[in-house]
mmCIF file of C-alpha atoms and ligand atoms in Angstrom:
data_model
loop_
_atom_site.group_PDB
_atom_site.id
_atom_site.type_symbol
_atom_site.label_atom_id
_atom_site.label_comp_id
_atom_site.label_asym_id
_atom_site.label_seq_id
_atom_site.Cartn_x
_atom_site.Cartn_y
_atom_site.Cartn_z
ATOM 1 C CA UNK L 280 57.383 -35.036 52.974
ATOM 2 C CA UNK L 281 57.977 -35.800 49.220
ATOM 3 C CA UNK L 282 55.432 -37.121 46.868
ATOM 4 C CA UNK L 283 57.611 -40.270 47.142
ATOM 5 C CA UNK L 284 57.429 -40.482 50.521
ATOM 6 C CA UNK L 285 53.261 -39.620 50.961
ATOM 7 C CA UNK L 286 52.730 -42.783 48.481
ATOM 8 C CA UNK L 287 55.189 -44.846 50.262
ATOM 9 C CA UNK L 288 53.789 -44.006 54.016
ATOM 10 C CA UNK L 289 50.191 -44.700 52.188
ATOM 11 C CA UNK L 290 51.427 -48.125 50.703
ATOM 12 C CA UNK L 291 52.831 -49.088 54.498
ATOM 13 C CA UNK L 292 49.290 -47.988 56.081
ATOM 14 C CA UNK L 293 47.451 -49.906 53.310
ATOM 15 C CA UNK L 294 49.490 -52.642 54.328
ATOM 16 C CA UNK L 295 48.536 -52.645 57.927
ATOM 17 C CA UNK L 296 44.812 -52.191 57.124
ATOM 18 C CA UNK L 297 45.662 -55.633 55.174
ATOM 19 C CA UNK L 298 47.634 -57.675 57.647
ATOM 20 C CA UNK L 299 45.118 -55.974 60.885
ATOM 21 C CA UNK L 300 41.948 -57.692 58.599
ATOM 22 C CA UNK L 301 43.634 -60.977 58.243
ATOM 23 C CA UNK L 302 44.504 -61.544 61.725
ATOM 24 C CA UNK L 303 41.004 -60.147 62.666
ATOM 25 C CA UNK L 304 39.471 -62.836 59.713
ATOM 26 C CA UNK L 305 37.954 -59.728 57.620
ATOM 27 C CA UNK L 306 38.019 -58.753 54.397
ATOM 28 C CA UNK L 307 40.222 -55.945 53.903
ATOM 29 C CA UNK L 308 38.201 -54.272 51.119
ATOM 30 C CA UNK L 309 35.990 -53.934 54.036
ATOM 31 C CA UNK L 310 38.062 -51.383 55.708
ATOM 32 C CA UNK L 311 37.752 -48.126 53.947
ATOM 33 C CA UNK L 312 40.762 -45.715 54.454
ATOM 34 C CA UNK L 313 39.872 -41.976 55.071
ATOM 35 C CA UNK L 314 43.519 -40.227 54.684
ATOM 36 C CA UNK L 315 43.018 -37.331 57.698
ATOM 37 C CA UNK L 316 44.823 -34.378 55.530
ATOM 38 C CA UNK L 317 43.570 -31.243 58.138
ATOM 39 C CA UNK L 318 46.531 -28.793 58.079
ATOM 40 C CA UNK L 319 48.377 -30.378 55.666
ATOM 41 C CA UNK L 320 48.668 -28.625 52.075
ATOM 42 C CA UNK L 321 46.644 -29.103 48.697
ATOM 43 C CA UNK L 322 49.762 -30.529 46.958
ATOM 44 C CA UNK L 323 50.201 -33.479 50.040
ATOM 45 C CA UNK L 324 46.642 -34.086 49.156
ATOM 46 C CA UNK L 325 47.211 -33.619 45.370
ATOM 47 C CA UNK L 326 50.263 -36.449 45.801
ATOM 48 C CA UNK L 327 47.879 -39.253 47.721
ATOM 49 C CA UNK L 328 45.482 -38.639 45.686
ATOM 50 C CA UNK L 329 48.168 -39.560 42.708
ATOM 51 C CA UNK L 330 48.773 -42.663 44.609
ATOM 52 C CA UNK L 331 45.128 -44.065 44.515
ATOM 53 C CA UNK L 332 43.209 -42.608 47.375
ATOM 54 C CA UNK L 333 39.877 -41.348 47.127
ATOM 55 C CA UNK L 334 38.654 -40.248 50.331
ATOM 56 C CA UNK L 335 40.011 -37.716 52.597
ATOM 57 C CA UNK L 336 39.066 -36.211 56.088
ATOM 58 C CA UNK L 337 39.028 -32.441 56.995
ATOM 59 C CA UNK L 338 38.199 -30.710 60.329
ATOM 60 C CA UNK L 339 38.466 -27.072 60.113
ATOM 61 C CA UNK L 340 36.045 -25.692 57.613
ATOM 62 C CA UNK L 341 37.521 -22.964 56.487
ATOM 63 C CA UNK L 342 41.103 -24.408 55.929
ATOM 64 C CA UNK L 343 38.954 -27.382 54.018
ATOM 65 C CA UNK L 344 36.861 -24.974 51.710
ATOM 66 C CA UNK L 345 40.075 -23.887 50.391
ATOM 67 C CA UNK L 346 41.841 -26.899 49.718
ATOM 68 C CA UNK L 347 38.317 -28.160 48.259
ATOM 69 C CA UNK L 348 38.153 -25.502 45.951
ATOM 70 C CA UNK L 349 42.021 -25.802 44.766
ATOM 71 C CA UNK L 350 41.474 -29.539 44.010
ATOM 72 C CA UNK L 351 38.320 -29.283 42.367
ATOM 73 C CA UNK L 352 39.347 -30.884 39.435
ATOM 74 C CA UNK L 353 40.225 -34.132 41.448
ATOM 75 C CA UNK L 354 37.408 -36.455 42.209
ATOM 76 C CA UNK L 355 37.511 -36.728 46.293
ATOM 77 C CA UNK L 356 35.038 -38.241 48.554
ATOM 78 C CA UNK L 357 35.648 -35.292 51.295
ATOM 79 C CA UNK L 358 34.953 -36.100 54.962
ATOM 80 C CA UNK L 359 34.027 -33.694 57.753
ATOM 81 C CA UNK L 360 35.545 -35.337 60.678
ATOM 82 C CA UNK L 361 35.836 -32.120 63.089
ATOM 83 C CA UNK L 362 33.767 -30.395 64.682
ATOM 84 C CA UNK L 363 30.260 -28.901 64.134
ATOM 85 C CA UNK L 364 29.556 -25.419 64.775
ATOM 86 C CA UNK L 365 26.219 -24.347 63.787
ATOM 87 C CA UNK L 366 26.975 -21.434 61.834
ATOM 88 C CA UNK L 367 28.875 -23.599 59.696
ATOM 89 C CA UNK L 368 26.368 -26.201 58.602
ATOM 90 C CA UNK L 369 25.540 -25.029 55.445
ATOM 91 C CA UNK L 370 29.248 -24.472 54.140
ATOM 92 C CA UNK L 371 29.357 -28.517 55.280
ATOM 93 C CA UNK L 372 25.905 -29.499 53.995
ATOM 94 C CA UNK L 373 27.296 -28.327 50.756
ATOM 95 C CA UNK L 374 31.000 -29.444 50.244
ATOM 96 C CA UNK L 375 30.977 -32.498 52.280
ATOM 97 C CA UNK L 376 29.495 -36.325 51.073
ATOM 98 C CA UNK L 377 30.183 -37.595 54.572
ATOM 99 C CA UNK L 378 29.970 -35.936 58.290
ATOM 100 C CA UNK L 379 31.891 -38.414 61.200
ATOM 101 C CA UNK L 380 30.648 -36.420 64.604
ATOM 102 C CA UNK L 381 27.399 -35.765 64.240
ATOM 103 C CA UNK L 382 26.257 -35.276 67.755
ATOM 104 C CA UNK L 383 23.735 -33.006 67.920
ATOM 105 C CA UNK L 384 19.827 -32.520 67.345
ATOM 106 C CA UNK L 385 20.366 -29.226 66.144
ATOM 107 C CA UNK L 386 22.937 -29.492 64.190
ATOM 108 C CA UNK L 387 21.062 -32.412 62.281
ATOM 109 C CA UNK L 388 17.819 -30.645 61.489
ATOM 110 C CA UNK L 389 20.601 -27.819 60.150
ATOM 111 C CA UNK L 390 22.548 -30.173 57.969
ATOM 112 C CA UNK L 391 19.546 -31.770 56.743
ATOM 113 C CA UNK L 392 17.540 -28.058 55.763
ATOM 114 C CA UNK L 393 20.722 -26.764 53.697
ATOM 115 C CA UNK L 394 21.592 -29.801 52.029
ATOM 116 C CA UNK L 395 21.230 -29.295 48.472
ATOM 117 C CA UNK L 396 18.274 -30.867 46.930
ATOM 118 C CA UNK L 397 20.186 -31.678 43.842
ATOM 119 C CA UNK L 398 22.628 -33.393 46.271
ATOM 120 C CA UNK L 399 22.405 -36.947 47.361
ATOM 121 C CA UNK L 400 21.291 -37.278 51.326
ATOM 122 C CA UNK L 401 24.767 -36.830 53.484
ATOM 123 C CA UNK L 402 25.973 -39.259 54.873
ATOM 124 C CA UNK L 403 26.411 -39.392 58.506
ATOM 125 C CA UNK L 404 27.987 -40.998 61.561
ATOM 126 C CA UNK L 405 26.933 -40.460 64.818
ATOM 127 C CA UNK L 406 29.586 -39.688 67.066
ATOM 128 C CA UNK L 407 29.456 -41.556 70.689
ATOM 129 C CA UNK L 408 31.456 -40.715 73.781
ATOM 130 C CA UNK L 409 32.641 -43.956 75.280
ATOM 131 C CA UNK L 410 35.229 -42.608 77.289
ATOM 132 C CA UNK L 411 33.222 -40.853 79.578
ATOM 133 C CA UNK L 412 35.866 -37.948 78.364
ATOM 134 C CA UNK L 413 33.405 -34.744 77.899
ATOM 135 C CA UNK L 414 36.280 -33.069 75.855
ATOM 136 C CA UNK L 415 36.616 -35.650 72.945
ATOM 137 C CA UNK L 416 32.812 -34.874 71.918
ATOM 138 C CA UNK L 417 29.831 -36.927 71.309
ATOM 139 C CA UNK L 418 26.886 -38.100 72.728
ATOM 140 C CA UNK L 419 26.716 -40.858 75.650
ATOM 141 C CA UNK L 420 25.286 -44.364 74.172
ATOM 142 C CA UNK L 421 22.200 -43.895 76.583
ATOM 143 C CA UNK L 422 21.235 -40.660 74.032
ATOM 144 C CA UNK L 423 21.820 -42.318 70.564
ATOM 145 C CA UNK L 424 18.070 -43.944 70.099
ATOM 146 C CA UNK L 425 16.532 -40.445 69.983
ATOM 147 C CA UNK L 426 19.520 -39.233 67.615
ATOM 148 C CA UNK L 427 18.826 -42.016 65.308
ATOM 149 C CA UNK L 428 15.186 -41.789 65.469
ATOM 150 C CA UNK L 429 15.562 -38.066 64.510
ATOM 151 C CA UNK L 430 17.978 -37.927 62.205
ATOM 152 C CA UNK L 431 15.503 -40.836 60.111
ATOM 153 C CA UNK L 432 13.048 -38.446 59.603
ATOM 154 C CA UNK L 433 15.635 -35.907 58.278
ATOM 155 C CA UNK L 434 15.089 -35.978 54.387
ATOM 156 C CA UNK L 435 18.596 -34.150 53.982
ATOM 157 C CA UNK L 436 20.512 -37.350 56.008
ATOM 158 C CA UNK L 437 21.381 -41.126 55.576
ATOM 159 C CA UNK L 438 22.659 -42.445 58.902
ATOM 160 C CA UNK L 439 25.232 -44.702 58.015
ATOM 161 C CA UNK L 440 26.527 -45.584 61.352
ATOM 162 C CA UNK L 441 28.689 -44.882 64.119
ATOM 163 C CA UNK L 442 31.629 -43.002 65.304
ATOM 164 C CA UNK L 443 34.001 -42.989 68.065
ATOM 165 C CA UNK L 444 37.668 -41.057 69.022
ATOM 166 C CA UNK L 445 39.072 -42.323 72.457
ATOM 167 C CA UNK L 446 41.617 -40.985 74.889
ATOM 168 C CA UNK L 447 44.751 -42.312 73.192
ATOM 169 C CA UNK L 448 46.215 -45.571 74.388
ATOM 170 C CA UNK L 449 49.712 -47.813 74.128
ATOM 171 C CA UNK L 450 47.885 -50.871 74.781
ATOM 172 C CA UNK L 451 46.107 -52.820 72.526
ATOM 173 C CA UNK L 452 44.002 -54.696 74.976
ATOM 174 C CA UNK L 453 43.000 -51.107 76.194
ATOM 175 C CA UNK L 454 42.503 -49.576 72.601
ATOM 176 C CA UNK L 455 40.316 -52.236 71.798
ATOM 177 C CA UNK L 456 37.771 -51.678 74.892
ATOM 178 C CA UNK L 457 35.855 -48.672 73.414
ATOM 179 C CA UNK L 458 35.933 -50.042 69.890
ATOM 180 C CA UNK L 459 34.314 -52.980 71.098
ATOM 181 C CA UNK L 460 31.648 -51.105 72.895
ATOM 182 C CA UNK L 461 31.017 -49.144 69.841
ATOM 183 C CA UNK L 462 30.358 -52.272 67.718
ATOM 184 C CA UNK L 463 27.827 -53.501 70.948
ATOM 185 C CA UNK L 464 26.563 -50.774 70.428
ATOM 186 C CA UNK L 465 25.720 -50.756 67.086
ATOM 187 C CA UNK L 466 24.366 -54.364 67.149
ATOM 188 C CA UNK L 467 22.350 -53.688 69.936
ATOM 189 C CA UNK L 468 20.661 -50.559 67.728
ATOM 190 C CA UNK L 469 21.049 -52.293 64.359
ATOM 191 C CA UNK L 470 17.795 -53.339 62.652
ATOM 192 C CA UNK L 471 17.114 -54.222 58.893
ATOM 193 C CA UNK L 472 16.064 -51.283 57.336
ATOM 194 C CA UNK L 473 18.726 -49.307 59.920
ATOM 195 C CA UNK L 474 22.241 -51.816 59.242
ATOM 196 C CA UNK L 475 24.228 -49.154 60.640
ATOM 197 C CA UNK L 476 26.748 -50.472 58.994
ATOM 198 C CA UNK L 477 29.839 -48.192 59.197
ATOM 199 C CA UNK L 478 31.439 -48.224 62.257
ATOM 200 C CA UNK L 479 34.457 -44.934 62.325
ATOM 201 C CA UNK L 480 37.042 -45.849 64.317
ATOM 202 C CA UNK L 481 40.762 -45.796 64.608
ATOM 203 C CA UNK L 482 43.828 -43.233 63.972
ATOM 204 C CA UNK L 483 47.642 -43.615 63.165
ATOM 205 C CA UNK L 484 48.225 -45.325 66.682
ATOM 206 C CA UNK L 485 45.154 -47.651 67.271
ATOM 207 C CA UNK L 486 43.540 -48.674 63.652
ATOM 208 C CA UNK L 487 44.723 -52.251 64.530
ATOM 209 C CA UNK L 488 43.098 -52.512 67.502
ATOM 210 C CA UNK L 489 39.696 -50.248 65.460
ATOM 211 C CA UNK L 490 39.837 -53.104 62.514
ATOM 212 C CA UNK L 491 40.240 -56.059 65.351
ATOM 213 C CA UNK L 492 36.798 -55.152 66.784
ATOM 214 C CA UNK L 493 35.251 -54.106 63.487
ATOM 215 C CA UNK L 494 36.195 -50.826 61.880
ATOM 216 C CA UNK L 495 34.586 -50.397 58.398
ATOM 217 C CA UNK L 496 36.532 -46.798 58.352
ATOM 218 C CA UNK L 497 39.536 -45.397 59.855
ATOM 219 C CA UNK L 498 40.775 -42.296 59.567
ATOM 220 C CA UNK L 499 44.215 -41.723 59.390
ATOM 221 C CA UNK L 500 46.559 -38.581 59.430
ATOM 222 C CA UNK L 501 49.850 -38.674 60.745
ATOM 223 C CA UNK L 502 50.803 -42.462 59.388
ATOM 224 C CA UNK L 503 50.556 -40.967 55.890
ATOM 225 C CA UNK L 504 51.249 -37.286 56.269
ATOM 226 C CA UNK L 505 53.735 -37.202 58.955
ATOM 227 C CA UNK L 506 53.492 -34.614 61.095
ATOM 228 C CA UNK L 507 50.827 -31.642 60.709
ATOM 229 C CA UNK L 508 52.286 -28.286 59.956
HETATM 230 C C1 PLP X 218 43.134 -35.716 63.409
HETATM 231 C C2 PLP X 218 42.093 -36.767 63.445
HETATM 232 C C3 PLP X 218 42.362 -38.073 62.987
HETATM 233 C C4 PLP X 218 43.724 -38.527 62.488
HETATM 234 O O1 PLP X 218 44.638 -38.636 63.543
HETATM 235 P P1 PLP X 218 46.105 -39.240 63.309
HETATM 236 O O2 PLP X 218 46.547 -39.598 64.669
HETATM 237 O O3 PLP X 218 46.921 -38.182 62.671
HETATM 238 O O4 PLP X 218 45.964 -40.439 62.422
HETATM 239 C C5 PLP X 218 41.323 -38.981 62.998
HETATM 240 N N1 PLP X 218 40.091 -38.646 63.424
HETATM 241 C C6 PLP X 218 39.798 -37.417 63.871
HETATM 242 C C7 PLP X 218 38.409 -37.118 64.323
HETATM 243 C C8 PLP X 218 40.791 -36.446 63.907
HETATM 244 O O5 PLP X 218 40.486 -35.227 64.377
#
């Protein structure tokens, strides 16, 4: 794709984010856009980023690192949306503001240890399995309590919220269903000084039905990059 055509594809997907939060009755500065840019190049990134957007998503580290360091002069909120390998904790304690599939005890004691102390706390979803599909990742809802009650005494994190990829769909009415939970979930869990206020959800083919049942981020690849190379 062109430049032309990365700002265009991100002005059409801006414009669903809008029209999805009207007919849901949202704001649609309450729907953050996180523009998914794994195995695309530094220059599609470089061309978005031209075109106003701020946040982008990564899920292979190493692939990420690079593109990080190419476009250091840009100022990008960068995303870990893939998945965590231990070993690789500190490279994403220290490049990342945000992690999306947290999942993992382990994995959060890591993340908190080797996040800079000069650095903010990261931010982090928790990534829940709603599917019932062991493949996609995350923890069943049943296990999130403990999570959460860890990760608050993790000096290196700042829960944010909540995070969920589903077994793709056609159908809206079906899309919606583990969105939905997720938000349940989430209110069920939510307490004053815990808002849990970010719910992740949604892709290219579903962010409708994400932003219908409360999405405050989607993260979306293919809608703006076209396909991955
Ligand atoms: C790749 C990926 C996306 C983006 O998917 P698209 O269908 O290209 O929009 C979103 N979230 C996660 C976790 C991903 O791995």
């Amino acid at each position: 794709m062109t430049n032309k055509d990365i700002e265009a594809s991100l002005r059409q997907t801006q414009a669903r984010i809008r029209t999805a939060a009207e007919r849901a009755g949202r704001d649609p500065e309450s729907v953050a856009l996180i523009a998914v840019s794994k195995k695309q190049s530094a220059e599609a990134i470089r061309a978005a980023y031209e075109a106003g957007q701020r946040a982008f998503g990564e899920s292979y580290l190493q692939e990420a690192l690079d593109k990080i360091s190419q476009l250091a002069d840009l100022d990008i909120d960068w995303h870990f949306i893939g998945r965590i390998q231990a070993n690789k904790t500190r490279q994403i304690a220290t490049h990342f503001a945000w992690v999306h599939g947290l999942a993992d005890s382990a994995h959060a004691r890591r993340l908190s240890e080797q996040r800079p102390g000069e650095m903010p706390p990261l931010n982090v979803c928790l990534q829940v399995n709603l599917s019932g599909e062991s493949s996609k990742g995350g923890i069943e809802p049943s296990a999130v309590p403990d999570l959460l009650n860890l990760c608050e005494t993790l000096p290196g994190l700042r829960v944010r919220g909540l995070m969920t990829l589903p077994a793709p769909s056609d159908d809206e009415t079906t899309q919606r269903q583990p969105f939905r939970a997720l938000r349940m979930l989430r209110d069920q869990l939510a307490t004053p000084t815990r808002p849990l206020s970010c719910l992740s959800m949604g892709m290219s083919d579903d962010l409708e039905a994400a932003i219908l049942e409360g999405a405050t981020f989607v993260r979306i690849g293919t809608a703006i990059f076209g396909e991955r190379h």
